[in-house]
Structure formats: structure tokens, C-alpha cells
CSV table of N, CA and C in Angstrom, one decimal:
chain,number,residue,atom,x,y,z
A,12,MET,N,47.9,-16.5,47.1
A,12,MET,CA,48.2,-15.8,45.9
A,12,MET,C,47.1,-16.2,44.8
A,13,ASN,N,46.6,-14.8,44.3
A,13,ASN,CA,45.5,-14.9,43.5
A,13,ASN,C,45.8,-14.6,42.2
A,14,ILE,N,45.6,-15.7,41.2
A,14,ILE,CA,45.7,-15.4,39.8
A,14,ILE,C,44.5,-16.0,39.2
A,15,GLU,N,44.1,-15.0,38.3
A,15,GLU,CA,43.2,-15.1,37.6
A,15,GLU,C,43.6,-15.3,36.0
A,16,ARG,N,43.1,-16.5,35.5
A,16,ARG,CA,43.2,-16.6,33.9
A,16,ARG,C,42.2,-16.7,33.1
A,17,MET,N,42.2,-16.0,31.9
A,17,MET,CA,41.1,-15.9,31.5
A,17,MET,C,41.1,-16.3,29.8
A,18,GLU,N,40.1,-17.0,29.4
A,18,GLU,CA,40.2,-17.6,27.8
A,18,GLU,C,41.3,-18.5,28.0
A,19,THR,N,41.5,-19.4,29.0
A,19,THR,CA,42.4,-20.3,29.0
A,19,THR,C,42.4,-21.7,28.0
A,20,LYS,N,43.2,-22.1,27.3
A,20,LYS,CA,43.3,-23.3,26.5
A,20,LYS,C,44.4,-24.0,27.1
A,21,GLN,N,44.7,-25.1,26.2
A,21,GLN,CA,45.9,-26.0,26.9
A,21,GLN,C,47.4,-25.2,26.8
A,22,ARG,N,47.6,-24.7,25.6
A,22,ARG,CA,48.8,-23.8,25.6
A,22,ARG,C,49.1,-22.7,26.1
A,23,MET,N,47.8,-21.8,26.3
A,23,MET,CA,48.2,-20.3,26.9
A,23,MET,C,46.8,-19.9,27.4
A,24,SER,N,46.9,-19.0,28.2
A,24,SER,CA,45.8,-17.9,28.5
A,24,SER,C,45.9,-16.7,27.9
A,25,ARG,N,44.8,-16.0,27.1
A,25,ARG,CA,44.8,-14.9,26.5
A,25,ARG,C,45.3,-13.6,27.4
A,26,ILE,N,44.7,-13.8,29.0
A,26,ILE,CA,44.9,-12.7,29.8
A,26,ILE,C,45.0,-13.6,31.1
A,27,VAL,N,46.2,-13.1,31.7
A,27,VAL,CA,46.6,-13.4,33.0
A,27,VAL,C,46.6,-12.1,34.3
A,28,LYS,N,46.0,-12.5,35.1
A,28,LYS,CA,45.9,-11.4,36.1
A,28,LYS,C,46.5,-11.9,37.4
A,29,HIS,N,47.4,-10.8,38.1
A,29,HIS,CA,48.0,-11.2,39.2
A,29,HIS,C,48.2,-9.9,39.9
A,30,ASN,N,47.9,-9.7,41.3
A,30,ASN,CA,48.1,-8.5,42.1
A,30,ASN,C,48.2,-7.3,41.1
A,31,GLY,N,46.8,-7.0,40.6
A,31,GLY,CA,46.5,-6.0,40.1
A,31,GLY,C,47.3,-5.6,38.6
A,32,VAL,N,48.2,-6.6,38.1
A,32,VAL,CA,48.9,-6.5,37.0
A,32,VAL,C,48.4,-7.5,35.9
A,33,ILE,N,48.2,-7.0,34.7
A,33,ILE,CA,47.5,-7.8,33.4
A,33,ILE,C,48.3,-8.0,32.4
A,34,TYR,N,48.4,-9.4,32.3
A,34,TYR,CA,49.5,-9.8,31.3
A,34,TYR,C,48.6,-10.3,30.1
A,35,LEU,N,49.0,-9.9,28.8
A,35,LEU,CA,48.3,-10.5,27.8
A,35,LEU,C,49.2,-11.4,27.0
A,36,CYS,N,48.4,-12.0,26.3
A,36,CYS,CA,49.4,-13.3,25.4
A,36,CYS,C,49.6,-12.6,24.1
A,37,GLY,N,50.7,-12.9,23.4
A,37,GLY,CA,51.0,-12.1,22.0
A,37,GLY,C,49.9,-12.1,21.2
A,38,GLN,N,49.6,-11.0,20.7
A,38,GLN,CA,48.5,-10.6,19.6
A,38,GLN,C,49.0,-10.1,18.4
A,39,VAL,N,48.3,-10.8,17.4
A,39,VAL,CA,48.6,-10.4,16.1
A,39,VAL,C,47.5,-9.9,15.3
A,40,CYS,N,47.6,-9.8,14.0
A,40,CYS,CA,46.5,-9.1,13.5
A,40,CYS,C,45.2,-9.8,13.1
A,41,ALA,N,44.3,-9.2,12.3
A,41,ALA,CA,43.0,-9.8,12.4
A,41,ALA,C,43.1,-10.5,10.8
A,42,ASP,N,43.6,-9.9,9.9
A,42,ASP,CA,43.9,-10.4,8.4
A,42,ASP,C,45.6,-10.6,8.0
A,43,ALA,N,46.4,-11.4,7.9
A,43,ALA,CA,47.5,-11.5,7.7
A,43,ALA,C,48.2,-11.4,6.3
A,44,THR,N,46.6,-11.0,5.4
A,44,THR,CA,47.0,-10.7,3.9
A,44,THR,C,47.2,-9.3,3.7
A,45,GLN,N,47.0,-8.5,4.8
A,45,GLN,CA,47.1,-7.2,4.6
A,45,GLN,C,48.4,-6.6,4.8
A,46,ASP,N,48.7,-5.2,4.7
A,46,ASP,CA,49.9,-4.6,4.8
A,46,ASP,C,50.3,-4.3,6.3
A,47,ILE,N,51.6,-4.0,6.6
A,47,ILE,CA,51.8,-3.5,8.1
A,47,ILE,C,51.0,-2.5,8.5
A,48,THR,N,50.5,-1.5,8.2
A,48,THR,CA,49.8,-0.6,8.6
A,48,THR,C,48.7,-1.1,9.3
A,49,HIS,N,47.8,-2.0,8.2
A,49,HIS,CA,46.5,-2.7,8.5
A,49,HIS,C,46.7,-3.8,9.8
A,50,GLN,N,47.9,-4.5,9.5
A,50,GLN,CA,48.2,-5.6,10.6
A,50,GLN,C,48.3,-5.1,11.9
A,51,THR,N,49.3,-4.0,11.9
A,51,THR,CA,49.2,-3.0,13.2
A,51,THR,C,48.0,-2.8,13.9
A,52,GLN,N,47.2,-2.2,12.9
A,52,GLN,CA,45.9,-1.5,13.3
A,52,GLN,C,45.0,-2.7,14.1
A,53,THR,N,44.9,-3.6,13.4
A,53,THR,CA,44.0,-4.6,13.9
A,53,THR,C,44.6,-5.3,15.0
A,54,MET,N,45.9,-5.2,15.0
A,54,MET,CA,46.5,-6.0,16.3
A,54,MET,C,46.3,-5.3,17.5
A,55,LEU,N,46.3,-3.9,17.4
A,55,LEU,CA,46.2,-3.0,18.4
A,55,LEU,C,44.7,-2.9,18.8
A,56,ASP,N,43.8,-3.0,17.9
A,56,ASP,CA,42.2,-3.0,18.2
A,56,ASP,C,42.0,-4.4,19.1
A,57,LYS,N,42.6,-5.5,18.8
A,57,LYS,CA,42.6,-6.5,19.8
A,57,LYS,C,42.9,-6.5,21.2
A,58,VAL,N,44.3,-5.8,21.1
A,58,VAL,CA,44.9,-5.1,22.4
A,58,VAL,C,43.8,-4.4,23.2
A,59,ASP,N,43.1,-3.3,22.5
A,59,ASP,CA,42.2,-2.7,23.3
A,59,ASP,C,41.2,-3.5,23.8
A,60,SER,N,40.9,-4.4,23.3
A,60,SER,CA,39.2,-5.2,23.5
A,60,SER,C,40.0,-6.0,24.7
A,61,LEU,N,41.1,-6.8,24.8
A,61,LEU,CA,41.5,-7.7,25.9
A,61,LEU,C,41.6,-6.6,27.1
A,62,LEU,N,42.4,-5.7,26.9
A,62,LEU,CA,42.6,-4.6,27.9
A,62,LEU,C,41.3,-4.3,28.8
A,63,VAL,N,40.1,-4.0,28.0
A,63,VAL,CA,39.0,-3.6,28.5
A,63,VAL,C,38.3,-5.0,29.0
A,64,GLN,N,38.4,-6.0,28.6
A,64,GLN,CA,37.8,-7.1,29.2
A,64,GLN,C,38.6,-7.7,30.5
A,65,ALA,N,40.0,-7.1,30.7
A,65,ALA,CA,40.6,-7.5,31.8
A,65,ALA,C,40.5,-6.4,32.8
A,66,GLY,N,39.7,-5.3,32.5
A,66,GLY,CA,39.7,-4.2,33.5
A,66,GLY,C,40.8,-3.1,33.5
A,67,SER,N,41.3,-2.9,32.0
A,67,SER,CA,42.4,-1.8,31.8
A,67,SER,C,42.3,-1.1,30.6
A,68,ASP,N,43.0,-0.2,30.3
A,68,ASP,CA,43.2,0.4,29.2
A,68,ASP,C,44.4,0.8,28.5
A,69,ARG,N,44.6,1.6,27.4
A,69,ARG,CA,45.9,1.9,26.9
A,69,ARG,C,46.7,2.8,28.0
A,70,LYS,N,46.1,3.8,28.8
A,70,LYS,CA,46.6,4.7,29.6
A,70,LYS,C,47.4,3.9,30.9
A,71,HIS,N,46.9,2.8,31.1
A,71,HIS,CA,47.3,1.9,32.1
A,71,HIS,C,48.5,0.8,31.7
A,72,MET,N,49.0,0.9,30.4
A,72,MET,CA,49.9,0.0,29.8
A,72,MET,C,51.1,0.3,30.8
A,73,LEU,N,51.8,-0.9,31.1
A,73,LEU,CA,53.2,-0.8,31.7
A,73,LEU,C,54.2,-1.0,30.8
A,74,SER,N,54.0,-2.2,30.0
A,74,SER,CA,55.1,-2.4,28.8
A,74,SER,C,54.6,-3.0,27.6
A,75,ALA,N,55.2,-2.9,26.6
A,75,ALA,CA,55.0,-3.5,25.5
A,75,ALA,C,56.3,-4.3,24.8
A,76,THR,N,56.3,-5.3,24.1
A,76,THR,CA,57.2,-5.9,23.4
A,76,THR,C,56.6,-6.1,22.0
A,77,ILE,N,57.3,-5.4,21.1
A,77,ILE,CA,56.9,-5.7,19.6
A,77,ILE,C,57.8,-6.4,18.9
A,78,TYR,N,57.0,-7.5,18.2
A,78,TYR,CA,58.0,-8.1,17.4
A,78,TYR,C,57.9,-8.2,16.0
A,79,LEU,N,58.9,-7.4,15.0
A,79,LEU,CA,58.5,-7.1,13.8
A,79,LEU,C,59.5,-8.3,12.8
A,80,LYS,N,58.5,-8.9,11.9
A,80,LYS,CA,59.2,-9.6,10.8
A,80,LYS,C,60.6,-9.1,10.1
A,81,THR,N,60.4,-7.9,10.0
A,81,THR,CA,61.5,-7.1,9.3
A,81,THR,C,61.6,-5.4,9.9
A,82,MET,N,62.6,-5.1,10.1
A,82,MET,CA,62.8,-3.6,10.6
A,82,MET,C,62.4,-2.8,9.5
A,83,ASP,N,62.2,-3.0,8.4
A,83,ASP,CA,61.9,-2.2,7.0
A,83,ASP,C,60.5,-1.8,7.3
A,84,ASP,N,59.6,-2.5,8.3
A,84,ASP,CA,58.3,-2.2,8.6
A,84,ASP,C,58.4,-1.2,9.9
A,85,PHE,N,59.4,-1.0,10.6
A,85,PHE,CA,59.6,-0.1,11.7
A,85,PHE,C,58.7,1.3,11.6
A,86,ALA,N,59.2,1.9,10.5
A,86,ALA,CA,58.6,3.3,10.6
A,86,ALA,C,57.1,3.4,10.5
A,87,LYS,N,56.6,2.5,9.5
A,87,LYS,CA,55.2,2.4,9.3
A,87,LYS,C,54.5,2.0,10.6
A,88,MET,N,55.0,1.1,11.1
A,88,MET,CA,54.4,0.4,12.5
A,88,MET,C,54.4,1.6,13.6
A,89,ASN,N,55.3,2.2,13.5
A,89,ASN,CA,55.3,3.5,14.6
A,89,ASN,C,54.2,4.6,14.1
A,90,GLU,N,54.0,4.8,13.1
A,90,GLU,CA,53.1,5.8,12.7
A,90,GLU,C,51.8,5.2,13.2
A,91,VAL,N,51.4,3.7,13.1
A,91,VAL,CA,50.0,3.5,13.8
A,91,VAL,C,50.3,3.6,15.3
A,92,TRP,N,51.3,3.1,15.8
A,92,TRP,CA,51.5,3.0,17.3
A,92,TRP,C,51.5,4.4,17.8
A,93,ASP,N,52.3,5.3,17.2
A,93,ASP,CA,52.0,6.7,17.7
A,93,ASP,C,50.6,7.3,17.8
A,94,ASN,N,50.0,7.2,17.0
A,94,ASN,CA,48.5,7.5,17.0
A,94,ASN,C,47.4,6.8,17.8
A,95,TRP,N,48.1,5.6,18.4
A,95,TRP,CA,47.2,4.7,19.1
A,95,TRP,C,47.4,4.9,20.8
A,96,VAL,N,48.9,5.2,21.0
A,96,VAL,CA,49.2,5.6,22.2
A,96,VAL,C,48.7,6.9,22.5
A,97,PRO,N,47.7,7.1,23.7
A,97,PRO,CA,47.7,8.2,24.3
A,97,PRO,C,49.0,9.3,24.8
A,98,GLU,N,48.9,10.3,24.2
A,98,GLU,CA,49.9,11.5,24.6
A,98,GLU,C,50.2,11.4,26.2
A,99,GLY,N,51.6,11.2,26.6
A,99,GLY,CA,51.8,11.0,27.8
A,99,GLY,C,51.6,10.0,28.9
A,100,PHE,N,51.5,8.8,28.0
A,100,PHE,CA,51.0,7.3,28.4
A,100,PHE,C,51.7,6.4,27.9
A,101,ALA,N,52.6,6.4,27.3
A,101,ALA,CA,53.9,5.7,26.6
A,101,ALA,C,54.2,4.5,27.7
A,102,PRO,N,54.0,3.5,27.2
A,102,PRO,CA,54.7,2.4,28.3
A,102,PRO,C,56.2,2.2,27.9
A,103,ALA,N,57.0,1.4,28.9
A,103,ALA,CA,58.3,0.9,28.6
A,103,ALA,C,57.9,0.0,27.3
A,104,ARG,N,59.1,0.3,26.3
A,104,ARG,CA,58.5,-0.7,25.1
A,104,ARG,C,59.8,-1.1,24.7
A,105,ALA,N,59.9,-2.2,23.9
A,105,ALA,CA,61.0,-3.1,23.2
A,105,ALA,C,60.5,-3.3,21.9
A,106,CYS,N,61.2,-3.3,20.7
A,106,CYS,CA,61.0,-3.6,19.4
A,106,CYS,C,62.2,-4.5,18.8
A,107,VAL,N,61.8,-5.7,18.6
A,107,VAL,CA,62.9,-6.6,17.9
A,107,VAL,C,62.2,-7.3,16.9
A,108,THR,N,63.4,-7.7,15.8
A,108,THR,CA,62.8,-8.7,14.7
A,108,THR,C,62.7,-10.1,15.4
A,109,ALA,N,61.8,-11.0,14.7
A,109,ALA,CA,61.7,-12.2,15.2
A,109,ALA,C,61.0,-13.0,14.0
A,110,ASP,N,61.3,-14.3,13.9
A,110,ASP,CA,60.7,-15.2,13.1
A,110,ASP,C,59.0,-15.2,13.7
A,111,MET,N,58.4,-15.3,12.5
A,111,MET,CA,56.8,-15.4,13.1
A,111,MET,C,56.3,-16.6,13.0
A,112,ALA,N,55.2,-16.9,13.7
A,112,ALA,CA,54.4,-18.0,13.7
A,112,ALA,C,54.0,-18.6,12.3
A,113,ARG,N,53.6,-17.6,11.8
A,113,ARG,CA,53.2,-17.7,10.3
A,113,ARG,C,53.8,-17.0,9.4
A,114,GLU,N,54.0,-17.4,8.1
A,114,GLU,CA,55.0,-16.6,7.2
A,114,GLU,C,54.2,-15.0,6.9
A,115,ALA,N,53.1,-15.0,6.7
A,115,ALA,CA,52.3,-13.6,6.3
A,115,ALA,C,52.4,-12.9,7.5
A,116,LEU,N,52.5,-13.4,8.6
A,116,LEU,CA,52.4,-12.1,9.8
A,116,LEU,C,53.8,-11.5,9.9
A,117,LEU,N,53.4,-10.0,9.9
A,117,LEU,CA,54.5,-8.9,10.0
A,117,LEU,C,54.7,-8.4,11.5
A,118,VAL,N,53.9,-8.7,12.2
A,118,VAL,CA,54.0,-7.9,13.5
A,118,VAL,C,53.0,-8.7,14.6
A,119,GLU,N,53.6,-8.7,15.9
A,119,GLU,CA,53.2,-9.2,17.1
A,119,GLU,C,53.5,-8.4,18.3
A,120,ILE,N,52.6,-8.3,19.1
A,120,ILE,CA,52.8,-7.6,20.4
A,120,ILE,C,52.4,-8.3,21.6
A,121,SER,N,53.0,-8.1,22.8
A,121,SER,CA,52.8,-8.5,24.2
A,121,SER,C,52.8,-7.4,25.1
A,122,VAL,N,51.8,-7.4,25.9
A,122,VAL,CA,51.4,-6.1,26.6
A,122,VAL,C,51.3,-6.5,28.0
A,123,VAL,N,51.9,-5.8,28.9
A,123,VAL,CA,51.6,-5.8,30.4
A,123,VAL,C,51.0,-4.5,30.8
A,124,ALA,N,49.9,-4.6,31.6
A,124,ALA,CA,49.2,-3.4,32.1
A,124,ALA,C,48.7,-3.3,33.6
A,125,ALA,N,48.5,-2.4,34.0
A,125,ALA,CA,47.9,-2.3,35.4
A,125,ALA,C,46.5,-2.3,35.3
A,126,GLU,N,45.6,-2.9,36.2
A,126,GLU,CA,44.3,-3.0,36.5
A,126,GLU,C,43.9,-1.6,36.8
A,127,ILE,N,42.8,-1.2,36.2
A,127,ILE,CA,42.2,0.2,36.9
A,127,ILE,C,41.6,-0.2,38.3
A,128,VAL,N,41.9,0.5,39.3
A,128,VAL,CA,41.2,0.6,40.4
A,128,VAL,C,40.4,1.6,40.7
A,129,GLU,N,39.0,1.3,41.0
A,129,GLU,CA,38.4,2.5,41.2
A,129,GLU,C,38.1,2.8,42.6
């Protein structure tokens, strides 16, 4: 069994790879003082970076779970999401409300993707 863990700390690994599948830990925004649009975009920017680091990209996402502090932000988050996901490559997705780890956080995402095989 080949499991590769990247950027591992005591509590979690930022990336775990197993049998060609990539699991990202929950990602949040770069600046929690910003609105939902900015928080969503910078969160997805982090996902982009981690996917590339792990040997994947947006077109290889298998699933995404999005956590929103309030469904009041659903439409604005989806505007950013819809522009970010390549047409024809939408992953399986769930979106739920959840308590956030920090009060100012409005959105978090967890992503599973396939490794790009050349």
C-alpha cells in the first residue's frame, strides 16, 4: 500500500495521495476580513496550487465538499465557483452550512482529485 503524505504536521497532512487519488485537507481563504467573493476566490487559488503540487488540476477533480457559514452566501460563492470550474469538468459536489473554525471564515472546501497520468 503506497500512501504519500505531503506537508504533514501533527494534526493533518495538506495532501494525501493513494492509488492515483489525491485528497486535500480543508482549504480556507487567504484573508478572512474580506467578503465571500474574495474568500472564495483565494480559497480556490490555494486549491489550484495544491492540486498542481500533487500532480493534478481542476479538470481532474472528482469531488468537492463546500462548507458555508450561511446559505445567504450561496449565490455569490457559486458565481466564483462557476467561473473557476472548467466547463464540462464539474466534480461531484456537496454544499452545506457549518460552524467555522474561526468566526470570520465564511467558506471552506475539501477536494478529492485524480492524479494526472502521463
